[in-house]
Amino acid sequence: MLLKTTARFLLSLATMAVACGTSAQQAAPPAPPSRDFVISGTLVDSLSSQPIAHARVAIAPVTKRNDFTTVITGEDGVFSFTNLTPGKYALTAQARGYLLQSFNQHDQFASSIVVGPDSDSRQLLFRLPPTCAIAGIVTDEAGEPVRDAQVSLYFTGLSAGTDVTQSRGGTTTDDQGAFHFGHLAPGHYLVAVSARPWYAQRPLDLPATVPGDPAVRSYVESLTISQSALDVAYPVTFYGGATDPAAATTLTLGPGDRVTANITLQPVRALRVHLSKDVQGTRAFLQGSILGGLSLPVMTETHFSGSGEQEIVGIPPGRYTLTTNEVGPVSTREIEINASGEIDQNQGIVYVPVSAKLQFDPGTKPSQPYVQLLNKKTRVVSSERVGDEGEAVFKQGVPPGTYEVSINNAPGFYLKNIFAVGARVTGRTIEVRSGATVKLAISAARGQGEIAGIASHDGKPSAGAMIVLVPADPAHNQVLFRRDQSDSDGSFTLPQVVPGAYTLLALEHGWDLAWTDPEVLKNYLGRGVAVRVQPNGKYEVKVDVQ
Amino acid sequence: MGTRGIGLTFLLALAALASAQQPQKTPVKLEGTVINSVTGEPVPRVLVQVMGRAMLTGSEGEFSFSFDDLPTGMTSVVQLTKPGYFAPGAKARFPSPGSTSVALGPDTGKVVLKLAPEAVITGRVTGPDDEPLEGASVQVLAYMSVNDDGPPRLLPVRGARSDEDGNFRIAGLSAGRYYVTVRSASINRNLLGAQTAETNQAYPPLVYYPGTQELSAAALVDLAPGQRLEVPFSLSLLPAYKVSGTVIAVGEWKRVNPPMILDGAGQTLFAANTFDSKTGAFEFRVMPAGNYSVRLSGTDPQDRSRFFDHKIAISKPVSGLKLVLKPGLDIPVVIRADFTNPRQEMHGHCTSSLPSGGVQQSDCSDYPKAQVELIAADATGLRFTTDYGPLKDSQVFGIHEVAPGKYLVRARATFGGYVQSVRSGSVDLLQESLAVAEGGTVMPIEVVLRDDSATLKVAVRTEKPGGSGAIVLYADGAPLLPPTRWGTASVGSYSYLGGLAPGSYKVFAFDSLDGIDFARPDSLAKYASHAASVTLSPNHESSVIVDVIHTGD
């Protein structure tokens, strides 16, 4: 995680001016150099601008990030570190009710504080955003609380330059049907509930082997009829009452917001499916699937008949991934279940088996590399470890789609070339089609490059700008992007760059942009700096802030 | 919660029964209401299951079933289920849905069935200066008889974690007596840049309500059905010290495990932070001041898990602590079979697997004729048994590597006969427990088997509908071990209990065993006046008639 940059005295003054309207201090020239190097300032709530007391504020040199010096703020929220050696320091704060943050943090980047004769690191205004929370109560169709319901939280919105929906964990309701998600960052969220009606009955299907005596048969039938009325299930229900994720109500949380999200569940007739012989496996496993690939718990049950046939009961209508495994291969498919019946080989979208063989440049091999496939549409990443022989097998397969291939956990190495059988390759992107079997041959080479430089505006160094390195053909090479935040002296570093052709951009307000979108980028590329990175190359670049 | 569909076998049995009887032309009705056993108010929306049918009651707890083609006078079990409710009388076990027996017939009026509401414990976990502590693991423990033999074990029933404000809530508790504990290991104490002075303090690893680290000083909270109880915890930071040393393993060990700190019920609290299995060096980085039980454990060359506990008191940093792991005591077991009845040669068929693979078959004459088990007298649930499998001449038959402690001894005849006596030296192990002292010796356990056993014919009798009783036998001569259960007898038929040791017994018949805690010696005491007393003679069959005890009253 990159934690970098610094704030200049001017920058912090400007921030104070924005917060308070007028400032008691004018834009004064830097204070005369003093022998005692100090980092000091006030920690305030980013919403109310009130000082935060009893907070922990810590500094650590960027060269030794675990070497902390900590102070606890008093009622005035003031922190002060004295007798410092000149250098760059990471400044971080932690307080109850607030997110743990570094100074001027954006995504995983932040501003380091430069301490030395030429900079003033006093009277910094450190704004900490209060955390948000979502709490609610789940009730059933009779208004009674639903206990032990699984509640899942999703973050939806811009994250690292792309519009995503990501899981943020889950919890279970208590006896009052209550759930609570705390320590949340501001943003947009979806809440989904998955539960099983506590009174649900799952009558057994009457097999043909019940004695044919009609009196007996009709008696047994009359018993199962009463249970069938209770053979119900709750569909996955989102906050707002929708059972279709596309119609779900988004909860928008600003800093410090504590939002209530109550959800009522309505039962529907439960469906049951049995697996045809060609789909039978030693184990069938059903998971809810929403929003293109995010999985959700479902509370279904599995019955086995005398002949070993498997039936899954208690299914609410919806979209699912069904995984069955024979003794050998695993088969996963996405299916829509809207009616009871049989599932056979032809139904649903079957995941495509993918295997990869990785070849490394002669020399030291990384110990535990991973091959990753990033689904361009759903943004879901599938990751598989590379064995000692260089093989990686995606056991469950992947849904058909377009994927960007990359290697991970292999410091110093980059993906040089991909050859594919059963999929079309464009650069590092592969197109996986239904029914194919994909075999990839990947060669990995050593020698990532590094770019360093200065970002400036009107000839003066520019701090806090978002530096982004855009690869040629950005649409197909998202994993090649690199980012940084410029320091107080305008400097930045981009390590671990995969050799290739790039355009370097410096964007003042880049943090709020969908910068992975080529449509957005094309407005800025014209004024960027072209850099061609060779293996192990090191470059110094000057770039103008846009 | 009992929400599974009724098994097909059951349905078929019912169907067979139905078609076998003469069907009545008038439908048999079962109607009634379900009420809260504490308030008397109707309980809405209860799942009522009877004779394979299921329905939800209305808002006034009312239900109504109508059965065509069912004989009258049948009794059936009615099962009631509702989240937050239990069978009245379900005590401190993993509670089950309520069930009662009801007779179906034209004379059954509207029945009133009861459910007991759950109890709820809430509270707040705070540190110094009333600072809320998030992530503390709060657990509710109860004594529970797990195998229905041996003393009850102290086990967690339910738990919850404290939230950002330190609050927690634990529901789903049936009436009973509980300990409430807080474990601090999971408390969110991620302190940015914590200084050394701060990491030299820690919360006590386990605190029992109302605020002690010792089980002996803990409060047993008595919860009634429907009770709401507030249980606050205010934790203080204790000085914490580094404790390091070596585990010295005496004798042969295949593997030695890192030392672990236990709580009063034998559950693990935390393990050593570092442990070198070759040198035995271990370190606990941050151990709060207090008294602890350290368990050393390992696997011996015969792949048996063995352990040894030490008590330590920590009040300052400790280095060079030497803890010895030695195998426990071997107790020989001698079995004498005084069989007098003419017996056929054993035509048993026993199979055992050989270490080299493959199986060995025999007529069982080379197997030990009795099995002896030592059950820890405290709440830890420890057991040691004699070996199974054919006897090898070279090996001394007995119980191996028993850890020091106090034990109840249970002996069972494995191939016929009954246990007449179990002694160790002069100690009668049917009446007293066995003390195994560290470094001491234990006189061999002598088991005498006889085959002149008695048989008891039991008939149960009851006025109320629901004509069956679960038979429980209490041997006056063996008070240490819990009474034995002998299945259910129906009114109008007999149960035969065989292979009994001669002597005097009390015979009980209960309509339901749910509320009875067999592991407590006094659990049957209050029913003693309803028991039948009988004395059994060798090689003799006796009969007894017992009145069914209705535990709901």
Short mmCIF file of N, CA and C in Angstrom, two decimals, chain A residues 255-341:
data_model
loop_
_atom_site.label_atom_id
_atom_site.label_comp_id
_atom_site.label_asym_id
_atom_site.label_seq_id
_atom_site.Cartn_x
_atom_site.Cartn_y
_atom_site.Cartn_z
N PRO A 255 -20.39 11.39 5.43
CA PRO A 255 -19.57 11.17 6.63
C PRO A 255 -20.41 11.31 7.88
N GLY A 256 -20.29 10.37 8.78
CA GLY A 256 -21.00 10.44 10.05
C GLY A 256 -22.45 10.00 10.00
N ASP A 257 -22.97 9.62 8.86
CA ASP A 257 -24.37 9.24 8.78
C ASP A 257 -24.61 7.90 9.45
N ARG A 258 -25.71 7.80 10.19
CA ARG A 258 -26.13 6.52 10.76
C ARG A 258 -27.54 6.26 10.22
N VAL A 259 -27.62 5.30 9.35
CA VAL A 259 -28.85 5.11 8.58
C VAL A 259 -29.57 3.85 9.03
N THR A 260 -30.90 3.93 9.04
CA THR A 260 -31.71 2.76 9.39
C THR A 260 -32.23 2.13 8.11
N ALA A 261 -32.10 0.80 8.03
CA ALA A 261 -32.58 0.09 6.83
C ALA A 261 -33.37 -1.12 7.28
N ASN A 262 -34.68 -0.94 7.43
CA ASN A 262 -35.54 -2.07 7.82
C ASN A 262 -36.02 -2.80 6.59
N ILE A 263 -36.12 -4.10 6.71
CA ILE A 263 -36.50 -4.93 5.55
C ILE A 263 -37.56 -5.93 5.98
N THR A 264 -38.60 -6.06 5.16
CA THR A 264 -39.66 -7.04 5.44
C THR A 264 -39.59 -8.15 4.41
N LEU A 265 -39.69 -9.38 4.87
CA LEU A 265 -39.62 -10.53 3.96
C LEU A 265 -41.02 -11.07 3.71
N GLN A 266 -41.26 -11.45 2.47
CA GLN A 266 -42.55 -12.05 2.10
C GLN A 266 -42.28 -13.43 1.55
N PRO A 267 -43.02 -14.41 2.01
CA PRO A 267 -42.75 -15.77 1.54
C PRO A 267 -43.34 -16.02 0.16
N VAL A 268 -42.70 -16.89 -0.58
CA VAL A 268 -43.24 -17.36 -1.85
C VAL A 268 -43.15 -18.88 -1.84
N ARG A 269 -43.89 -19.50 -2.75
CA ARG A 269 -43.84 -20.94 -2.84
C ARG A 269 -42.41 -21.38 -3.13
N ALA A 270 -41.93 -22.36 -2.38
CA ALA A 270 -40.55 -22.80 -2.60
C ALA A 270 -40.47 -23.71 -3.80
N LEU A 271 -39.38 -23.62 -4.50
CA LEU A 271 -39.18 -24.47 -5.67
C LEU A 271 -38.26 -25.61 -5.30
N ARG A 272 -38.33 -26.67 -6.07
CA ARG A 272 -37.38 -27.75 -5.85
C ARG A 272 -36.89 -28.26 -7.20
N VAL A 273 -35.64 -28.56 -7.24
CA VAL A 273 -35.07 -29.07 -8.50
C VAL A 273 -34.35 -30.37 -8.24
N HIS A 274 -34.42 -31.24 -9.20
CA HIS A 274 -33.58 -32.42 -9.08
C HIS A 274 -32.65 -32.46 -10.28
N LEU A 275 -31.54 -33.10 -10.05
CA LEU A 275 -30.49 -33.07 -11.06
C LEU A 275 -30.60 -34.29 -11.95
N SER A 276 -30.56 -34.05 -13.25
CA SER A 276 -30.63 -35.18 -14.18
C SER A 276 -29.33 -35.96 -14.09
N LYS A 277 -29.36 -37.17 -14.64
CA LYS A 277 -28.20 -38.05 -14.50
C LYS A 277 -26.92 -37.41 -14.99
N ASP A 278 -27.01 -36.62 -16.08
CA ASP A 278 -25.76 -36.10 -16.61
C ASP A 278 -25.23 -34.90 -15.82
N VAL A 279 -26.00 -34.46 -14.86
CA VAL A 279 -25.51 -33.37 -14.03
C VAL A 279 -25.22 -33.86 -12.61
N GLN A 280 -25.60 -35.11 -12.35
CA GLN A 280 -25.41 -35.66 -11.01
C GLN A 280 -23.96 -35.58 -10.60
N GLY A 281 -23.77 -35.33 -9.36
CA GLY A 281 -22.39 -35.34 -8.87
C GLY A 281 -22.40 -35.92 -7.49
N THR A 282 -21.26 -36.09 -6.91
CA THR A 282 -21.24 -36.57 -5.53
C THR A 282 -21.71 -35.46 -4.60
N ARG A 283 -21.69 -34.25 -5.09
CA ARG A 283 -22.11 -33.15 -4.22
C ARG A 283 -22.63 -32.02 -5.09
N ALA A 284 -23.77 -31.51 -4.77
CA ALA A 284 -24.28 -30.35 -5.51
C ALA A 284 -24.40 -29.21 -4.52
N PHE A 285 -24.00 -28.06 -4.92
CA PHE A 285 -23.87 -26.94 -4.01
C PHE A 285 -24.45 -25.71 -4.67
N LEU A 286 -25.48 -25.16 -4.05
CA LEU A 286 -26.19 -24.03 -4.67
C LEU A 286 -25.84 -22.75 -3.91
N GLN A 287 -25.48 -21.73 -4.65
CA GLN A 287 -25.21 -20.43 -4.04
C GLN A 287 -25.99 -19.38 -4.77
N GLY A 288 -26.43 -18.38 -4.06
CA GLY A 288 -27.11 -17.28 -4.73
C GLY A 288 -26.10 -16.50 -5.55
N SER A 289 -26.55 -15.97 -6.67
CA SER A 289 -25.64 -15.19 -7.50
C SER A 289 -26.36 -13.92 -7.90
N ILE A 290 -25.77 -12.81 -7.54
CA ILE A 290 -26.44 -11.56 -7.89
C ILE A 290 -25.45 -10.61 -8.52
N LEU A 291 -25.97 -9.59 -9.17
CA LEU A 291 -25.16 -8.51 -9.68
C LEU A 291 -23.95 -9.02 -10.44
N GLY A 292 -24.17 -10.06 -11.22
CA GLY A 292 -23.10 -10.56 -12.07
C GLY A 292 -21.93 -11.14 -11.31
N GLY A 293 -22.16 -12.12 -10.52
CA GLY A 293 -21.01 -12.83 -10.00
C GLY A 293 -20.78 -12.70 -8.51
N LEU A 294 -21.49 -11.82 -7.82
CA LEU A 294 -21.32 -11.78 -6.37
C LEU A 294 -22.15 -12.90 -5.77
N SER A 295 -21.57 -13.66 -4.89
CA SER A 295 -22.36 -14.77 -4.37
C SER A 295 -23.00 -14.39 -3.05
N LEU A 296 -24.06 -15.05 -2.75
CA LEU A 296 -24.93 -14.72 -1.62
C LEU A 296 -25.31 -16.02 -0.96
N PRO A 297 -25.42 -16.06 0.34
CA PRO A 297 -25.84 -17.32 0.95
C PRO A 297 -27.30 -17.60 0.62
N VAL A 298 -27.63 -18.88 0.43
CA VAL A 298 -29.03 -19.27 0.32
C VAL A 298 -29.25 -20.44 1.27
N MET A 299 -30.43 -20.48 1.86
CA MET A 299 -30.67 -21.55 2.82
C MET A 299 -31.58 -22.60 2.23
N THR A 300 -31.00 -23.47 1.46
CA THR A 300 -31.79 -24.55 0.88
C THR A 300 -31.38 -25.84 1.54
N GLU A 301 -32.12 -26.90 1.25
CA GLU A 301 -31.76 -28.21 1.79
C GLU A 301 -31.65 -29.20 0.66
N THR A 302 -30.94 -30.26 0.92
CA THR A 302 -30.77 -31.28 -0.11
C THR A 302 -31.35 -32.59 0.39
N HIS A 303 -32.17 -33.22 -0.42
CA HIS A 303 -32.70 -34.53 -0.09
C HIS A 303 -32.06 -35.55 -1.02
N PHE A 304 -31.83 -36.73 -0.49
CA PHE A 304 -31.33 -37.81 -1.33
C PHE A 304 -32.38 -38.89 -1.40
N SER A 305 -32.68 -39.35 -2.57
CA SER A 305 -33.65 -40.44 -2.67
C SER A 305 -32.90 -41.76 -2.52
N GLY A 306 -33.67 -42.84 -2.40
CA GLY A 306 -33.05 -44.15 -2.20
C GLY A 306 -32.07 -44.50 -3.29
N SER A 307 -32.36 -44.05 -4.52
CA SER A 307 -31.47 -44.43 -5.61
C SER A 307 -30.31 -43.47 -5.74
N GLY A 308 -30.14 -42.56 -4.78
CA GLY A 308 -29.01 -41.65 -4.81
C GLY A 308 -29.27 -40.38 -5.59
N GLU A 309 -30.50 -40.21 -6.06
CA GLU A 309 -30.79 -38.98 -6.79
C GLU A 309 -30.87 -37.83 -5.82
N GLN A 310 -30.38 -36.70 -6.28
CA GLN A 310 -30.30 -35.56 -5.39
C GLN A 310 -31.38 -34.55 -5.74
N GLU A 311 -32.03 -34.05 -4.71
CA GLU A 311 -33.04 -33.01 -4.93
C GLU A 311 -32.73 -31.85 -4.01
N ILE A 312 -32.77 -30.65 -4.57
CA ILE A 312 -32.55 -29.46 -3.73
C ILE A 312 -33.91 -28.79 -3.54
N VAL A 313 -34.28 -28.58 -2.28
CA VAL A 313 -35.61 -28.05 -1.99
C VAL A 313 -35.50 -26.73 -1.25
N GLY A 314 -36.63 -26.05 -1.17
CA GLY A 314 -36.66 -24.80 -0.41
C GLY A 314 -36.03 -23.65 -1.16
N ILE A 315 -36.08 -23.66 -2.48
CA ILE A 315 -35.40 -22.64 -3.29
C ILE A 315 -36.36 -21.52 -3.63
N PRO A 316 -36.04 -20.26 -3.27
CA PRO A 316 -36.85 -19.15 -3.78
C PRO A 316 -36.44 -18.87 -5.21
N PRO A 317 -37.35 -18.33 -6.03
CA PRO A 317 -36.96 -18.04 -7.42
C PRO A 317 -35.79 -17.06 -7.45
N GLY A 318 -34.88 -17.25 -8.41
CA GLY A 318 -33.76 -16.33 -8.50
C GLY A 318 -32.66 -16.89 -9.36
N ARG A 319 -31.52 -16.23 -9.27
CA ARG A 319 -30.37 -16.62 -10.08
C ARG A 319 -29.35 -17.28 -9.16
N TYR A 320 -28.79 -18.39 -9.62
CA TYR A 320 -27.91 -19.17 -8.75
C TYR A 320 -26.68 -19.67 -9.48
N THR A 321 -25.65 -20.01 -8.73
CA THR A 321 -24.58 -20.82 -9.31
C THR A 321 -24.71 -22.20 -8.69
N LEU A 322 -24.69 -23.20 -9.52
CA LEU A 322 -24.80 -24.58 -9.08
C LEU A 322 -23.49 -25.26 -9.38
N THR A 323 -22.87 -25.80 -8.35
CA THR A 323 -21.61 -26.50 -8.53
C THR A 323 -21.84 -27.96 -8.21
N THR A 324 -21.47 -28.82 -9.13
CA THR A 324 -21.56 -30.25 -8.84
C THR A 324 -20.19 -30.82 -9.10
N ASN A 325 -19.82 -31.80 -8.30
CA ASN A 325 -18.54 -32.41 -8.62
C ASN A 325 -18.69 -33.91 -8.73
N GLU A 326 -18.24 -34.40 -9.82
CA GLU A 326 -18.08 -35.83 -9.98
C GLU A 326 -16.82 -36.17 -9.20
N VAL A 327 -16.41 -37.38 -9.29
CA VAL A 327 -15.21 -37.75 -8.54
C VAL A 327 -14.03 -36.92 -9.03
N GLY A 328 -14.05 -36.55 -10.28
CA GLY A 328 -12.94 -35.78 -10.83
C GLY A 328 -13.27 -34.31 -10.98
N PRO A 329 -13.69 -33.93 -12.18
CA PRO A 329 -13.81 -32.49 -12.44
C PRO A 329 -15.01 -31.87 -11.74
N VAL A 330 -14.89 -30.58 -11.55
CA VAL A 330 -15.96 -29.81 -10.93
C VAL A 330 -16.70 -29.09 -12.05
N SER A 331 -18.00 -29.02 -11.95
CA SER A 331 -18.74 -28.29 -12.98
C SER A 331 -19.58 -27.22 -12.30
N THR A 332 -19.43 -26.00 -12.76
CA THR A 332 -20.21 -24.90 -12.18
C THR A 332 -21.00 -24.25 -13.30
N ARG A 333 -22.22 -23.88 -12.98
CA ARG A 333 -23.00 -23.17 -13.98
C ARG A 333 -23.84 -22.12 -13.29
N GLU A 334 -24.20 -21.10 -14.07
CA GLU A 334 -25.12 -20.10 -13.55
C GLU A 334 -26.47 -20.42 -14.14
N ILE A 335 -27.48 -20.52 -13.27
CA ILE A 335 -28.81 -20.81 -13.80
C ILE A 335 -29.85 -19.93 -13.16
N GLU A 336 -30.91 -19.73 -13.88
CA GLU A 336 -32.06 -19.00 -13.40
C GLU A 336 -33.03 -20.09 -12.97
N ILE A 337 -33.48 -20.07 -11.71
CA ILE A 337 -34.48 -21.06 -11.29
C ILE A 337 -35.78 -20.33 -11.04
N ASN A 338 -36.76 -20.61 -11.88
CA ASN A 338 -38.07 -19.97 -11.73
C ASN A 338 -39.18 -20.96 -11.57
N ALA A 339 -38.87 -22.24 -11.72
CA ALA A 339 -39.91 -23.26 -11.60
C ALA A 339 -39.27 -24.52 -11.09
N SER A 340 -40.08 -25.36 -10.47
CA SER A 340 -39.56 -26.66 -10.03
C SER A 340 -39.35 -27.53 -11.25
N GLY A 341 -38.40 -28.44 -11.14
CA GLY A 341 -38.21 -29.34 -12.27
C GLY A 341 -36.84 -29.93 -12.28
#
